[in-house]
Short mmCIF file of N, CA and C in Angstrom, two decimals:
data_model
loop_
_atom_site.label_atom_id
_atom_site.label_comp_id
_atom_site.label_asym_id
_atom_site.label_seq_id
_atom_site.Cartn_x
_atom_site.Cartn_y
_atom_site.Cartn_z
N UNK A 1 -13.67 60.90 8.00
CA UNK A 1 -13.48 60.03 9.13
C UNK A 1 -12.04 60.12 9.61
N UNK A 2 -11.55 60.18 8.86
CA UNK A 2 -9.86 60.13 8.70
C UNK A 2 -9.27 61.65 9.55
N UNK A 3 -9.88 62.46 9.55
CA UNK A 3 -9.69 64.44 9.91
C UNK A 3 -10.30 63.96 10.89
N UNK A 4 -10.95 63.49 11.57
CA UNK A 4 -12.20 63.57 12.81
C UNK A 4 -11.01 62.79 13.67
N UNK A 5 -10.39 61.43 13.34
CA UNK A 5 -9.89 60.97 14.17
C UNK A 5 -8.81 61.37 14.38
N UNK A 6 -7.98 61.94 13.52
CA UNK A 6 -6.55 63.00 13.50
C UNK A 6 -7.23 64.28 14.66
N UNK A 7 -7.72 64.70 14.50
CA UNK A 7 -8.52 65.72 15.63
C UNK A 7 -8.78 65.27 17.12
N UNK A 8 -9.08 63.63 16.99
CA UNK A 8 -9.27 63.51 18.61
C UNK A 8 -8.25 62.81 18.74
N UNK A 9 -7.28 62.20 17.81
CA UNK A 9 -5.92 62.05 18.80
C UNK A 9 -4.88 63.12 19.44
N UNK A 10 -5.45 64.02 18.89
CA UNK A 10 -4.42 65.47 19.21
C UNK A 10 -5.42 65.78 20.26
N UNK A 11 -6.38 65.28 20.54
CA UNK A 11 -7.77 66.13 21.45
C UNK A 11 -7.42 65.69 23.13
N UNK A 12 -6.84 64.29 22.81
CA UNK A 12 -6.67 63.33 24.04
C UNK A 12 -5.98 63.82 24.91
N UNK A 13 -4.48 63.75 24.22
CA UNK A 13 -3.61 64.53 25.37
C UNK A 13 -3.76 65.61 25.91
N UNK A 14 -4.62 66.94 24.97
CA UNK A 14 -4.95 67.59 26.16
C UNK A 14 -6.20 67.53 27.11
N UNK A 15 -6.68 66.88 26.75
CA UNK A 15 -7.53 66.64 27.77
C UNK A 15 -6.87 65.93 29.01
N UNK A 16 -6.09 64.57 28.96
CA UNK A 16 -5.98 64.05 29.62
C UNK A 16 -4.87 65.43 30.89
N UNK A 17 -4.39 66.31 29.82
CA UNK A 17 -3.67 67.17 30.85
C UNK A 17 -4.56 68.30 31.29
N UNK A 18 -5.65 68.36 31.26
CA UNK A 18 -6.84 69.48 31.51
C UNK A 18 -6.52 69.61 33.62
N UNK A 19 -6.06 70.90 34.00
CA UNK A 19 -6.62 70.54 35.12
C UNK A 19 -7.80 70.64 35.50
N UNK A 20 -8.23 69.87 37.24
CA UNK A 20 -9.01 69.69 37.53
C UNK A 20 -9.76 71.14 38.71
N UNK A 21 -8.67 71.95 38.60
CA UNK A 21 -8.68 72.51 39.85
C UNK A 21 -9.22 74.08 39.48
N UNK A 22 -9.34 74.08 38.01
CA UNK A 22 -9.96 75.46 37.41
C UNK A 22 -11.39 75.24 37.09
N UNK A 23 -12.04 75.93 37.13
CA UNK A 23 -13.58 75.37 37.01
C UNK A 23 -13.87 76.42 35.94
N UNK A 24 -14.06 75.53 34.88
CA UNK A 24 -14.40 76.02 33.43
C UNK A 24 -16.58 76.06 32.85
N UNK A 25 -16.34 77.31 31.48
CA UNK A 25 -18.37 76.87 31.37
C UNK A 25 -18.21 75.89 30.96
N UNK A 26 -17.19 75.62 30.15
CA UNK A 26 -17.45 74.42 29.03
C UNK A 26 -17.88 73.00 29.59
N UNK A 27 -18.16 71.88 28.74
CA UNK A 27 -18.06 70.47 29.73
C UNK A 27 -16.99 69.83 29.57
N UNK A 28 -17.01 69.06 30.71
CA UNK A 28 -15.69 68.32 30.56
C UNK A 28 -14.96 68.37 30.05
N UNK A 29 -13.12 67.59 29.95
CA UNK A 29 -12.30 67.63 29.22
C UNK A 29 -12.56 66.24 28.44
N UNK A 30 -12.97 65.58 29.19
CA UNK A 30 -13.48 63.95 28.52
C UNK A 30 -14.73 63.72 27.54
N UNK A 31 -15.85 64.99 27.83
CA UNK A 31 -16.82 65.03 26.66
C UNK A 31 -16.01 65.73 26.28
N UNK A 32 -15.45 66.64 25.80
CA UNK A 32 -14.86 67.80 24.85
C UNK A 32 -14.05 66.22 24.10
N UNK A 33 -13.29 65.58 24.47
CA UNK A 33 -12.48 65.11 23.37
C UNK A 33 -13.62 63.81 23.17
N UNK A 34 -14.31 63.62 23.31
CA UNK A 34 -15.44 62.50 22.79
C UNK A 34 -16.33 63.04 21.38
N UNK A 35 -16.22 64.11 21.47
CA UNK A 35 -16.67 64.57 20.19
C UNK A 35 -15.95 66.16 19.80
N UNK A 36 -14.57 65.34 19.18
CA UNK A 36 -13.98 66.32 18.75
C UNK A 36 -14.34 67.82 17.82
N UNK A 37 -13.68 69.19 17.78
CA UNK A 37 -14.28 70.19 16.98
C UNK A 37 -14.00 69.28 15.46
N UNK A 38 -14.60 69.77 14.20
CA UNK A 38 -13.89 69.43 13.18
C UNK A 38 -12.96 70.18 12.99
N UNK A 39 -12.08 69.32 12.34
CA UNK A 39 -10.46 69.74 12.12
C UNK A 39 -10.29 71.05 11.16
N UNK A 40 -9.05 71.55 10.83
CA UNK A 40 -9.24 72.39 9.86
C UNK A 40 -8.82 71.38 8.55
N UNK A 41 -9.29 72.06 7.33
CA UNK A 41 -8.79 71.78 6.29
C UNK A 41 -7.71 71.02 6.45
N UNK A 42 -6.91 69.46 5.78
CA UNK A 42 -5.80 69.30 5.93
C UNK A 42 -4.64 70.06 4.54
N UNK A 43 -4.34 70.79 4.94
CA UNK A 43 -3.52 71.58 3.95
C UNK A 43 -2.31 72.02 4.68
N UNK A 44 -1.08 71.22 3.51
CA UNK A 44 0.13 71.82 3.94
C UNK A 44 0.28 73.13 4.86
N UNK A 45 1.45 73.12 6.02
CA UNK A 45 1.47 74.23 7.01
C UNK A 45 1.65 75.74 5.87
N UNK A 46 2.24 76.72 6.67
CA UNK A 46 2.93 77.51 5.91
C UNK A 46 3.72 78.56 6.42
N UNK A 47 4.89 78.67 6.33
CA UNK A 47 6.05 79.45 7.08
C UNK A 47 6.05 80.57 5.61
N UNK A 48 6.03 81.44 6.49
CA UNK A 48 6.55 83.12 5.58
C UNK A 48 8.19 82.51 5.20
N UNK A 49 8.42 82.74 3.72
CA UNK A 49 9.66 82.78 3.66
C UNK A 49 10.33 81.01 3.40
N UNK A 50 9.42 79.98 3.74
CA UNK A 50 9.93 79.06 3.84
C UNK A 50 9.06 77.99 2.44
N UNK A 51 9.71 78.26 1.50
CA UNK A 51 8.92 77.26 0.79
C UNK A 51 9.18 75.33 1.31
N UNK A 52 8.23 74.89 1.40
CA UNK A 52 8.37 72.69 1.80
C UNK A 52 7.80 72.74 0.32
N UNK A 53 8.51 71.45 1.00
CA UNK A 53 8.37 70.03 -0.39
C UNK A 53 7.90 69.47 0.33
N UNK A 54 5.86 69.43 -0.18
CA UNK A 54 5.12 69.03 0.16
C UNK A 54 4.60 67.69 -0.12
N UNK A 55 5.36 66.83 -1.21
CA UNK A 55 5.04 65.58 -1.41
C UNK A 55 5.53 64.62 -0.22
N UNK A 56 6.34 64.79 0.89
CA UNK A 56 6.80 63.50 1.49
C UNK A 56 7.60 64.13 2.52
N UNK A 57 7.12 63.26 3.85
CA UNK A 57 8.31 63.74 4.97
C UNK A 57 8.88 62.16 5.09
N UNK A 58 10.05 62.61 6.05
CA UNK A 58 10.92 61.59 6.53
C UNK A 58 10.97 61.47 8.16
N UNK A 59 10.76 60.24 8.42
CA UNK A 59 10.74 60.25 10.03
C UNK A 59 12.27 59.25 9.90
N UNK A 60 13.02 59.59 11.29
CA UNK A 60 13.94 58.83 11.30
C UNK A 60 14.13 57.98 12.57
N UNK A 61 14.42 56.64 12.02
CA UNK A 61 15.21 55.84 13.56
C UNK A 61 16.00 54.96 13.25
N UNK A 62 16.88 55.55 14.54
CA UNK A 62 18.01 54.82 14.77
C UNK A 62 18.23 53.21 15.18
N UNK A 63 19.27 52.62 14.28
CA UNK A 63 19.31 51.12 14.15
C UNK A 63 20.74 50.73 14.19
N UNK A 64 20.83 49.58 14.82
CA UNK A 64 22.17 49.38 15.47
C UNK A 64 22.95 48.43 14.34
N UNK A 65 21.79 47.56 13.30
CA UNK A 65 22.25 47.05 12.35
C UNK A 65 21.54 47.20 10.67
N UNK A 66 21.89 47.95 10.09
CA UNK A 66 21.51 48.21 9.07
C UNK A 66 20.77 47.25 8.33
N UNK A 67 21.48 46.53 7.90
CA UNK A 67 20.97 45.56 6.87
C UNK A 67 19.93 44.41 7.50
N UNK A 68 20.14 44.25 8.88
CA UNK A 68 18.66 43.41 9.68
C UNK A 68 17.66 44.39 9.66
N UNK A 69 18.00 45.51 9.76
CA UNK A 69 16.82 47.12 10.40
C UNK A 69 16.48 46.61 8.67
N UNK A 70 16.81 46.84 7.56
CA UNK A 70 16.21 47.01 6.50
C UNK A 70 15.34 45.41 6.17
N UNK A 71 15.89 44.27 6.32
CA UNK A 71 15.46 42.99 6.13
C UNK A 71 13.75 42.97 7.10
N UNK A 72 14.06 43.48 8.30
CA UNK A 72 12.69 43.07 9.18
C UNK A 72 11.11 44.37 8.65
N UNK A 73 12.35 45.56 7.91
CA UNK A 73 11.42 46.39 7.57
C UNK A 73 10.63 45.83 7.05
N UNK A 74 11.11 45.29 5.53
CA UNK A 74 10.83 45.02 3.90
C UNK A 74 9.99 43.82 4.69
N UNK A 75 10.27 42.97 5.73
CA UNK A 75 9.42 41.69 5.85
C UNK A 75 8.13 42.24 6.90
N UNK A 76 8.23 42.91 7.47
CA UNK A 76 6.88 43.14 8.61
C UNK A 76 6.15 44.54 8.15
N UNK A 77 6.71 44.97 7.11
CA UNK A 77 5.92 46.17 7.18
C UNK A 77 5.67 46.49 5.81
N UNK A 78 6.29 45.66 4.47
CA UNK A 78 6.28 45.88 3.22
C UNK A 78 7.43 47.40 2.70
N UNK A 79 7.68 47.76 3.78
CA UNK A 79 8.77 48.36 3.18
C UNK A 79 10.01 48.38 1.82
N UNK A 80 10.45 49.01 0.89
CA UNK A 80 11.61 49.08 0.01
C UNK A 80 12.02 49.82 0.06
N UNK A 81 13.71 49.66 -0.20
CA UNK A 81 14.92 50.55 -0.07
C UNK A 81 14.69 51.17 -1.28
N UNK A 82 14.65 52.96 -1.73
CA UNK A 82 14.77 53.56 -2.63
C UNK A 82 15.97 54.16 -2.67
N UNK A 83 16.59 54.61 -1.75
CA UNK A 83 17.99 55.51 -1.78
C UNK A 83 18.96 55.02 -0.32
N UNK A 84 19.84 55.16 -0.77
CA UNK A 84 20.90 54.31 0.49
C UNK A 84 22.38 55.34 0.41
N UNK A 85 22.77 55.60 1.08
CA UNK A 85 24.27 56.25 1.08
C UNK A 85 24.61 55.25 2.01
N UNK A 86 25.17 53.91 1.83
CA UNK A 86 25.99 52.73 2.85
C UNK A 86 27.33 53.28 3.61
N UNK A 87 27.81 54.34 2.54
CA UNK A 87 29.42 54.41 3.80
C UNK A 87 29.01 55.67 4.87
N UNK A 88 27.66 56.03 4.60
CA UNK A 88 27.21 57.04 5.91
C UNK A 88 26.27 56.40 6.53
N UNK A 89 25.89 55.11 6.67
CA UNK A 89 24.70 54.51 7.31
C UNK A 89 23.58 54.66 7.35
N UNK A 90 23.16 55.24 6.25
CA UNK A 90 21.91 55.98 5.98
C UNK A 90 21.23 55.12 4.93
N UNK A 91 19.83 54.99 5.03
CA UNK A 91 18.70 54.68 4.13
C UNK A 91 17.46 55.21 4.50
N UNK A 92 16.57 55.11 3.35
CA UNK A 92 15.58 55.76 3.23
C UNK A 92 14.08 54.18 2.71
N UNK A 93 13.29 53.95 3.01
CA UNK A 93 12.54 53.07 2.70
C UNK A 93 11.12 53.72 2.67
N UNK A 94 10.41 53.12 1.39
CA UNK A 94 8.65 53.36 1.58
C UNK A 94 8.47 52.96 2.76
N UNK A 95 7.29 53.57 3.33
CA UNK A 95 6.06 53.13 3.75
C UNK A 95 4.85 52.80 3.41
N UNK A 96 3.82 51.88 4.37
CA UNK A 96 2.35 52.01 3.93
C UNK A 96 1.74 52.82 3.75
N UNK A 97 2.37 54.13 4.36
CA UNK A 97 1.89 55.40 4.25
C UNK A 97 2.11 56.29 2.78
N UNK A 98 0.96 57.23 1.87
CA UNK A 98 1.47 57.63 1.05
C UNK A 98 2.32 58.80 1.53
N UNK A 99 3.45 58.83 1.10
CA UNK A 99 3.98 60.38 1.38
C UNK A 99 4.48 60.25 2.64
N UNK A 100 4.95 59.17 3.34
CA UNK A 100 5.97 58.73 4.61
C UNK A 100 6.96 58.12 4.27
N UNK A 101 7.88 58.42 4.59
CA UNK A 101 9.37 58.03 4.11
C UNK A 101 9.92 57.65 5.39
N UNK A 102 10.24 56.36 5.63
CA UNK A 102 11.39 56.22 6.96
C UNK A 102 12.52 56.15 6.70
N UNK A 103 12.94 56.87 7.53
CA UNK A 103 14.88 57.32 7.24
C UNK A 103 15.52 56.03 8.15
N UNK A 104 16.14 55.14 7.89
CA UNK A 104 17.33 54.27 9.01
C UNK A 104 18.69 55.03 8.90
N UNK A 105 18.57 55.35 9.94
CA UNK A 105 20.53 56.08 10.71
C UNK A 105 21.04 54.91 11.16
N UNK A 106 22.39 54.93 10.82
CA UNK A 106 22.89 53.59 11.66
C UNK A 106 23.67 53.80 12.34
N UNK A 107 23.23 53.23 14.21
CA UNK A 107 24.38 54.05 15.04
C UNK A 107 24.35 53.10 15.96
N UNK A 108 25.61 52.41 16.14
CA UNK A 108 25.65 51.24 17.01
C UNK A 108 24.99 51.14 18.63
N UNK A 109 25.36 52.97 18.60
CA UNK A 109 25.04 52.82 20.09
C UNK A 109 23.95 53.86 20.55
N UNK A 110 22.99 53.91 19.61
CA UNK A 110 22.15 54.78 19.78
C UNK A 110 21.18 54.16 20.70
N UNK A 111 20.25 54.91 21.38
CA UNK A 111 18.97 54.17 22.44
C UNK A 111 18.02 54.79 21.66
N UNK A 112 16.73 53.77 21.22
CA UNK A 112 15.17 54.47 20.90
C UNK A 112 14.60 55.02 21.86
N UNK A 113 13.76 56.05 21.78
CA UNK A 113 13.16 57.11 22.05
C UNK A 113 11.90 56.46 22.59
N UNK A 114 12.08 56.74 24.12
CA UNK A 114 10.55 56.06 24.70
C UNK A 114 9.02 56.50 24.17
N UNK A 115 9.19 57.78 23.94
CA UNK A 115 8.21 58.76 23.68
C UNK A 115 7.76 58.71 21.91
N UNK A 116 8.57 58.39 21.23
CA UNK A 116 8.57 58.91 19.85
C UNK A 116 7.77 57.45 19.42
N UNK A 117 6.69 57.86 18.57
CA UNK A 117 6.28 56.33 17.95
C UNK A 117 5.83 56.54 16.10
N UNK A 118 5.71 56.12 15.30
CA UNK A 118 5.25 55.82 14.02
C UNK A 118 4.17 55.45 14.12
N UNK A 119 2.59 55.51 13.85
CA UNK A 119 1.84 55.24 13.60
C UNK A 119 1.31 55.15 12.08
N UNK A 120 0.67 53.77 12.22
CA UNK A 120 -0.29 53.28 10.54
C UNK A 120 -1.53 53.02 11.08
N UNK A 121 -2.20 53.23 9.78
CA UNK A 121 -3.69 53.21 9.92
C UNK A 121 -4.07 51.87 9.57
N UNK A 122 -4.46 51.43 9.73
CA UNK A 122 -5.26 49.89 9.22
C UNK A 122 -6.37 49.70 9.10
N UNK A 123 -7.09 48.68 8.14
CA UNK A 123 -8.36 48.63 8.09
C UNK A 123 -8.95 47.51 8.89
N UNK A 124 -8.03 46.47 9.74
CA UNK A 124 -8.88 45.26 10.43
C UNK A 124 -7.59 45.02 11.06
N UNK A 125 -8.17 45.46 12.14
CA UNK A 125 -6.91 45.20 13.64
C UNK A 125 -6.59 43.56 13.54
N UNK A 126 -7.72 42.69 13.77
CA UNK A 126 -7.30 41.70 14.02
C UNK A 126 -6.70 40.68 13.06
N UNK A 127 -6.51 41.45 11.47
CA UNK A 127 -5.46 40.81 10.65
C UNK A 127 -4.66 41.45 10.98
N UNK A 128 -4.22 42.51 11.46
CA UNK A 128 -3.03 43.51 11.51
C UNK A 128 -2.25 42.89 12.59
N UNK A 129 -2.32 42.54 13.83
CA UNK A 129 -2.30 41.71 14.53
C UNK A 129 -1.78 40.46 14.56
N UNK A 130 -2.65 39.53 13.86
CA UNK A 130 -2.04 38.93 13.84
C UNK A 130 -0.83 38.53 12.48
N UNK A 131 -0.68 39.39 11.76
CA UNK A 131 0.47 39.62 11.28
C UNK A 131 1.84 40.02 11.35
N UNK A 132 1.29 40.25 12.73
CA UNK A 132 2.58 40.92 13.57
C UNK A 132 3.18 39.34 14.19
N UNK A 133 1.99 38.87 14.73
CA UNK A 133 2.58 37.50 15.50
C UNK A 133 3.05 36.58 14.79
N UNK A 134 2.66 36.67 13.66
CA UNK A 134 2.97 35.49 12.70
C UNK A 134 4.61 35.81 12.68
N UNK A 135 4.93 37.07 12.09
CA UNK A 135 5.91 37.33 12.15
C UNK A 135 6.90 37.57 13.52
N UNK A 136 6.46 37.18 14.64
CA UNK A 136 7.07 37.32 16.07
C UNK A 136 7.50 38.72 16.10
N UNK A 137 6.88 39.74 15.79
CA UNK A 137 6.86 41.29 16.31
C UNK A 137 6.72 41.25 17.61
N UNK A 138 7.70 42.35 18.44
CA UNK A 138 7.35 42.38 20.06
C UNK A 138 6.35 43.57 20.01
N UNK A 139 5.46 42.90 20.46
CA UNK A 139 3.91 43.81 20.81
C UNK A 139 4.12 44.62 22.33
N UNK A 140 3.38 45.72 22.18
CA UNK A 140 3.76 46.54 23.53
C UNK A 140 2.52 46.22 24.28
N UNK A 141 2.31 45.22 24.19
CA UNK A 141 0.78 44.97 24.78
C UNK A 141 -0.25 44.10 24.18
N UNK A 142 -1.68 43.86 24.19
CA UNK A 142 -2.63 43.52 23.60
C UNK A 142 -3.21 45.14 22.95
N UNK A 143 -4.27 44.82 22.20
CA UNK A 143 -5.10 45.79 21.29
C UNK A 143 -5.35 46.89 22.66
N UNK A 144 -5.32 47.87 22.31
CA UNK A 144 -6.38 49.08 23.33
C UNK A 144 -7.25 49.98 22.63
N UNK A 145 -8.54 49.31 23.09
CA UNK A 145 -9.66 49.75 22.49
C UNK A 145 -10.35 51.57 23.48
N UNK A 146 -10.84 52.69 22.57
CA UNK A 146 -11.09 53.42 23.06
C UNK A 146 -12.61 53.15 21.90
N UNK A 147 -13.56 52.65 22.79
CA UNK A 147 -15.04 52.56 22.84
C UNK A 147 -15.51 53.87 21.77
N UNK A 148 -15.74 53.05 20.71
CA UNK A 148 -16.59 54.17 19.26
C UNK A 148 -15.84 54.86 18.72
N UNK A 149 -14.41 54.50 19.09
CA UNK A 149 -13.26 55.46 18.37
C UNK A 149 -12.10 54.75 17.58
N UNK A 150 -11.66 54.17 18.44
CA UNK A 150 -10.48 53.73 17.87
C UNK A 150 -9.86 52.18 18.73
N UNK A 151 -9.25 51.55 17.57
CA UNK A 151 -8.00 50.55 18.15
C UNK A 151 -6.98 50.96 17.82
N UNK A 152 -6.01 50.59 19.04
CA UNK A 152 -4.74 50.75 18.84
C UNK A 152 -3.74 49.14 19.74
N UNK A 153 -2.34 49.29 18.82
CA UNK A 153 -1.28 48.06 18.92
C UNK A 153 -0.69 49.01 18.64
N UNK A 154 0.36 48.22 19.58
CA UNK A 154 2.10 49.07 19.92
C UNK A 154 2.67 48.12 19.86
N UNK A 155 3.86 48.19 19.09
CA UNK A 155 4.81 46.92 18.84
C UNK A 155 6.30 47.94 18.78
N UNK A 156 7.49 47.08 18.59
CA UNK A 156 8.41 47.66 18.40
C UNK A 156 9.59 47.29 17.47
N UNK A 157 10.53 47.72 16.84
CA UNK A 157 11.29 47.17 15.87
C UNK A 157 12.40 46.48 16.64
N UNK A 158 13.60 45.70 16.02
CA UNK A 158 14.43 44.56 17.04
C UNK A 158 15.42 46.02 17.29
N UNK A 159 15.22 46.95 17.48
CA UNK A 159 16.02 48.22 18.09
C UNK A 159 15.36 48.56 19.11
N UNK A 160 14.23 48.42 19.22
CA UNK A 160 13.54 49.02 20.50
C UNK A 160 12.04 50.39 19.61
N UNK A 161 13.05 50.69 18.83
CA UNK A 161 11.44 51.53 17.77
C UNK A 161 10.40 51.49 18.04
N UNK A 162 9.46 52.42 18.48
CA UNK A 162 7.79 52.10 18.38
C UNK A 162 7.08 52.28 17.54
N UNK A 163 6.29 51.53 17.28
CA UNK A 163 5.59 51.93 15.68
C UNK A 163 4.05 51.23 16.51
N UNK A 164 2.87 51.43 15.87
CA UNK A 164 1.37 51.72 16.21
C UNK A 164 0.78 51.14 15.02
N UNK A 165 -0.25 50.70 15.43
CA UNK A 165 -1.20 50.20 14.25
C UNK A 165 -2.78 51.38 14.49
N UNK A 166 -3.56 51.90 14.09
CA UNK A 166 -4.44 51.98 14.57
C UNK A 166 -5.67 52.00 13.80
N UNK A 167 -7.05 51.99 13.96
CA UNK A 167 -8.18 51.50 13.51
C UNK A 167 -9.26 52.48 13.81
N UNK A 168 -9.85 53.31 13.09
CA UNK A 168 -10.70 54.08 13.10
C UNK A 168 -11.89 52.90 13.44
N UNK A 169 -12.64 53.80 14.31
CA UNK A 169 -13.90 52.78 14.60
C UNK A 169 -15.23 53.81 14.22
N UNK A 170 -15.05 55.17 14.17
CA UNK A 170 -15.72 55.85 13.46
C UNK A 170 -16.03 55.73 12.11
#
């Protein structure tokens, strides 16, 4: 379930960029991503020459105050600090995710990234939700439901950060 929906979120955008003006056999770009191909295998990439360390990546964002960026983590998202270098502004915290690591940079005057978001999976939007409110998370909206597929919530960290909740409905 989990590969099927990783498959049609990568399926969306191109569809939604499909033009209209080439006339293809196939159908639609909107049935094509309604029932995505199955995915491949999920198995580490692989670069000639390049051995990864395949247990854990790091996503990073920038935070204007360290020690609030780490306090609202650990409180809205269950996050903990494992490794910290403080006189370079750097930390590293779990996620809900296994094998996601968020990096905090600390840069007074950095701007978040309109485009860039964090997404988690959840099992019941509407506790997820309202866990956010309880905690006064700025939501980028209400829930957006895509009919037999998925929910999704966009919220953001007190930096501006986007981070995603989303809900397999498959």
């Amino acid at each position: 379930m989990h590969t099927t929906l990783c498959a049609l979120l990568l399926a969306l955008p191109l569809a939604a960029c499909a033009s209209t003006s080439t006339p293809t056999p196939r159908a639609s770009a909107v049935q094509e991503a309604s029932q995505p191909p199955p995915p491949p295998a999920l198995v580490p990439a692989r670069v000639p020459g390049v051995e990864f360390d395949t247990e854990a990546s790091i996503v990073q964002f920038h935070v204007h105050d360290m020690d609030a960026a780490k306090a609202w983590y650990q409180r809205v998202l269950g996050c903990q600090v494992f490794y910290e270098l403080a006189g370079q502004g750097w930390c590293e915290l779990t996620t809900p995710a296994r094998g996601t690591v968020l990096g905090l940079a600390q840069n007074p005057t950095a701007v978040a990234s309109e485009t860039t978001a964090l997404g988690f999976g959840v099992k019941d939007m509407a506790a997820a939700k309202a866990w956010l409110v309880t905690n006064q998370v700025s939501l980028g909206g209400d829930v957006v439901t895509i009919p037999g597929v998925v929910h999704l919530l966009y919220f953001t960290d007190p930096d501006g950060n986007k981070i995603w909740f989303y809900q397999p409905l498959m």
